[in-house]
Amino acid sequence: MTDRYTQAVNSGFTKTLATKLGLPRPALLRRYRAGEPLTVGPVLVVSDGASKADADALAQTLLGWDLDVRRDPGDDVRFGAIVLVLTETARPGDASEAVLATGSVLRRLAGNGRVVTVSRAAAEGDAPALSAARNAVDGFLRSLAKELRGGATGNGIVLTDDAAVDQTSVLATLRFFLSAKSAYVDGQLLRVGPAKAGAPAADLTTDRPLAGKVAVVTGAARGIGAAIARTLARDGATVVCVDVPAAGEGLARTANAVGGTALQLDVTAPDAGQRILLHARERHGGLDIVVHNAGILRDKLLANMKPAQWDAVIAVNLEAQLQINETLVQAGLENLHVVSLASTSGIAGNKGQTNYAFSKAGVIGHTRATAPLLAEHGGTANAVAPGFIETDMTASIPFATRSVARLLPTLSQGGEPVDVAEAVAFLAWPATAGVNGQVLRVCGQHMVGQ
Ligand SMILES: NC(=O)c1ccc[n+]([C@@H]2O[C@H](COP(=O)([O-])OP(=O)(O)OC[C@H]3O[C@@H](n4cnc5c(N)ncnc54)[C@H](O)[C@@H]3O)[C@@H](O)[C@H]2O)c1
């Protein structure tokens, strides 16, 4: 549910009042519904001269997705999205024309519109001018995103040197950023590398991208975990829902709602990995996706922190993920996609959360190290770092702090559990095999951290 403030300032008398008083008016975000168009209007594809061939290739793909694609801004079109292609820009000055052309149509970007940059990562050995041009896109995109209004977002795809613009993982990421599935992802740049050679071509337009897959979601009884289970099931996966016995009722509710199975298990148990693997294999014949979502908070200033508060958070949020991953890596499963829940606290730090931030920064660390191990078998390990999401966990935060937290991101509101779930489903998608070892923030472009 969108929070009450956002609802109030977008409807009836309270909307008029909020406008008169100059109160912040967070937009109602458009979220994914099957059958609805990918974008809210035509897509403009812009590039500098050197990147024109890549822009042409992307425009062809967008046409294949039945989008109304324009290469010229015209003067009366209201755009649903702008794709700015700067993949071959050699010097910073070469980007000017395309960047300013993008600026000239921003006032015609529709509410809930999208700006997506496509560029290349600076790499070792780049000439200084090339490195400057490539890195410049980072600052540009993050600033541009802060200037967009009405629920519009800006995100970037950053190709590694060996990745081609028309490969499946790049197109899958472009589709996610253009779509309503990325409603609360804003100001983020995601690095995409080459996918495994010989990977089968995926249908990027399907409504059931995870059909036939078996997924395990820990902490699935409520909150973000329950939303992840629902979203993976919506996308076609069979879902094993895991939670502690004390949360058995909620667990059964989620498992029934998604037509999956429930596994009562404390993820800190020494044999948790084995039990998950056994359940998935015996009940569903295999395991393709693991989502490490179970997590707890025990907030205290470090000076007042009791050993039990520190240890519990590290055990559930970090050690359990590590231990389960060790089992999965040893099992050598093919094409396994692991997605771990981190947090913006683990990136930017947060007062009173040294234990939590230690655990979540640790999650980012093991994700990067696990990525190449799973890639050997065609798999991936990625993390999703939510900002402020409306759940039971955040409902326990005092009202005043909660209200301020909602207004800090560029999108001026908290996210919904489904926003995190959409990011997880995106990273669990076989088509995104070229996205590996990455951290995707789902935070509405919260001002903390990068
Ligand atoms: N809500 C937010 O704003 C937010 C922000 C950043 C990150 N996160 C992360 O997202 C994840 C889900 O958060 P949420 O807000 O839905 O939390 P929540 O407290 O609503 O749900 C967490 C679930 O994990 C389960 N769990 C706890 N310990 C467990 C254990 N040992 N074994 C198995 N299950 C266990 C709980 O029973 C519960 O069902 C967590 O990892 C959290 O750190 C949340």
PDB file of N, CA and C in Angstrom, residues 40 74 77 86 152-153 189 222 228 260 264 317 323 381-382 386 401-403:
ATOM      1  N   VAL A  40       5.128   4.463 -20.836  1.00  0.00           N
ATOM      2  CA  VAL A  40       3.901   5.272 -20.838  1.00  0.00           C
ATOM      3  C   VAL A  40       3.779   6.119 -22.104  1.00  0.00           C
ATOM      4  N   GLY A  74      11.110  15.805 -32.612  1.00  0.00           N
ATOM      5  CA  GLY A  74       9.911  16.506 -33.072  1.00  0.00           C
ATOM      6  C   GLY A  74       9.631  17.662 -32.138  1.00  0.00           C
ATOM      7  N   VAL A  77       5.681  15.737 -29.311  1.00  0.00           N
ATOM      8  CA  VAL A  77       5.509  14.389 -28.734  1.00  0.00           C
ATOM      9  C   VAL A  77       5.794  14.429 -27.240  1.00  0.00           C
ATOM     10  N   LEU A  86      25.745   6.335 -25.256  1.00  0.00           N
ATOM     11  CA  LEU A  86      27.074   6.967 -25.277  1.00  0.00           C
ATOM     12  C   LEU A  86      28.160   5.887 -25.184  1.00  0.00           C
ATOM     13  N   ALA A 152       9.033  10.033 -12.645  1.00  0.00           N
ATOM     14  CA  ALA A 152       9.979   9.602 -13.688  1.00  0.00           C
ATOM     15  C   ALA A 152      11.305   9.240 -13.027  1.00  0.00           C
ATOM     16  N   THR A 153      12.026   8.290 -13.619  1.00  0.00           N
ATOM     17  CA  THR A 153      13.302   7.861 -13.042  1.00  0.00           C
ATOM     18  C   THR A 153      14.400   7.876 -14.095  1.00  0.00           C
ATOM     19  N   LEU A 189      23.282   2.884 -11.570  1.00  0.00           N
ATOM     20  CA  LEU A 189      23.977   2.414 -12.780  1.00  0.00           C
ATOM     21  C   LEU A 189      24.336   0.955 -12.559  1.00  0.00           C
ATOM     22  N   ARG A 222       6.516 -13.071   5.774  1.00  0.00           N
ATOM     23  CA  ARG A 222       5.876 -11.740   5.738  1.00  0.00           C
ATOM     24  C   ARG A 222       6.791 -10.753   5.006  1.00  0.00           C
ATOM     25  N   ILE A 228       8.512 -11.263  -2.405  1.00  0.00           N
ATOM     26  CA  ILE A 228       9.427 -11.925  -3.352  1.00  0.00           C
ATOM     27  C   ILE A 228       8.824 -13.260  -3.794  1.00  0.00           C
ATOM     28  N   GLY A 260       3.229 -22.965  -3.539  1.00  0.00           N
ATOM     29  CA  GLY A 260       4.546 -23.570  -3.349  1.00  0.00           C
ATOM     30  C   GLY A 260       4.564 -24.465  -2.132  1.00  0.00           C
ATOM     31  N   GLN A 264       9.899 -25.146   7.297  1.00  0.00           N
ATOM     32  CA  GLN A 264      10.183 -24.477   8.570  1.00  0.00           C
ATOM     33  C   GLN A 264      11.633 -24.723   8.934  1.00  0.00           C
ATOM     34  N   ASN A 317      21.882 -12.482   9.411  1.00  0.00           N
ATOM     35  CA  ASN A 317      22.004 -11.680   8.187  1.00  0.00           C
ATOM     36  C   ASN A 317      23.212 -12.045   7.334  1.00  0.00           C
ATOM     37  N   GLN A 323      27.124 -19.689   4.904  1.00  0.00           N
ATOM     38  CA  GLN A 323      27.117 -21.133   5.124  1.00  0.00           C
ATOM     39  C   GLN A 323      26.259 -21.831   4.063  1.00  0.00           C
ATOM     40  N   ALA A 381      25.674 -14.347  -8.714  1.00  0.00           N
ATOM     41  CA  ALA A 381      25.377 -13.927  -7.337  1.00  0.00           C
ATOM     42  C   ALA A 381      25.291 -12.409  -7.350  1.00  0.00           C
ATOM     43  N   ASN A 382      24.166 -11.878  -6.946  1.00  0.00           N
ATOM     44  CA  ASN A 382      23.975 -10.423  -6.898  1.00  0.00           C
ATOM     45  C   ASN A 382      23.291 -10.039  -5.598  1.00  0.00           C
ATOM     46  N   PRO A 386      17.868  -2.529  -0.483  1.00  0.00           N
ATOM     47  CA  PRO A 386      16.702  -1.655  -0.352  1.00  0.00           C
ATOM     48  C   PRO A 386      17.042  -0.438   0.513  1.00  0.00           C
ATOM     49  N   THR A 401      10.682   9.873  12.729  1.00  0.00           N
ATOM     50  CA  THR A 401      11.847   9.401  11.956  1.00  0.00           C
ATOM     51  C   THR A 401      11.381   8.777  10.645  1.00  0.00           C
ATOM     52  N   ARG A 402      10.283   8.014  10.745  1.00  0.00           N
ATOM     53  CA  ARG A 402       9.739   7.345   9.556  1.00  0.00           C
ATOM     54  C   ARG A 402       9.288   8.369   8.514  1.00  0.00           C
ATOM     55  N   SER A 403       8.631   9.440   8.986  1.00  0.00           N
ATOM     56  CA  SER A 403       8.119  10.461   8.064  1.00  0.00           C
ATOM     57  C   SER A 403       9.268  11.168   7.354  1.00  0.00           C
TER      58      SER A 403
END
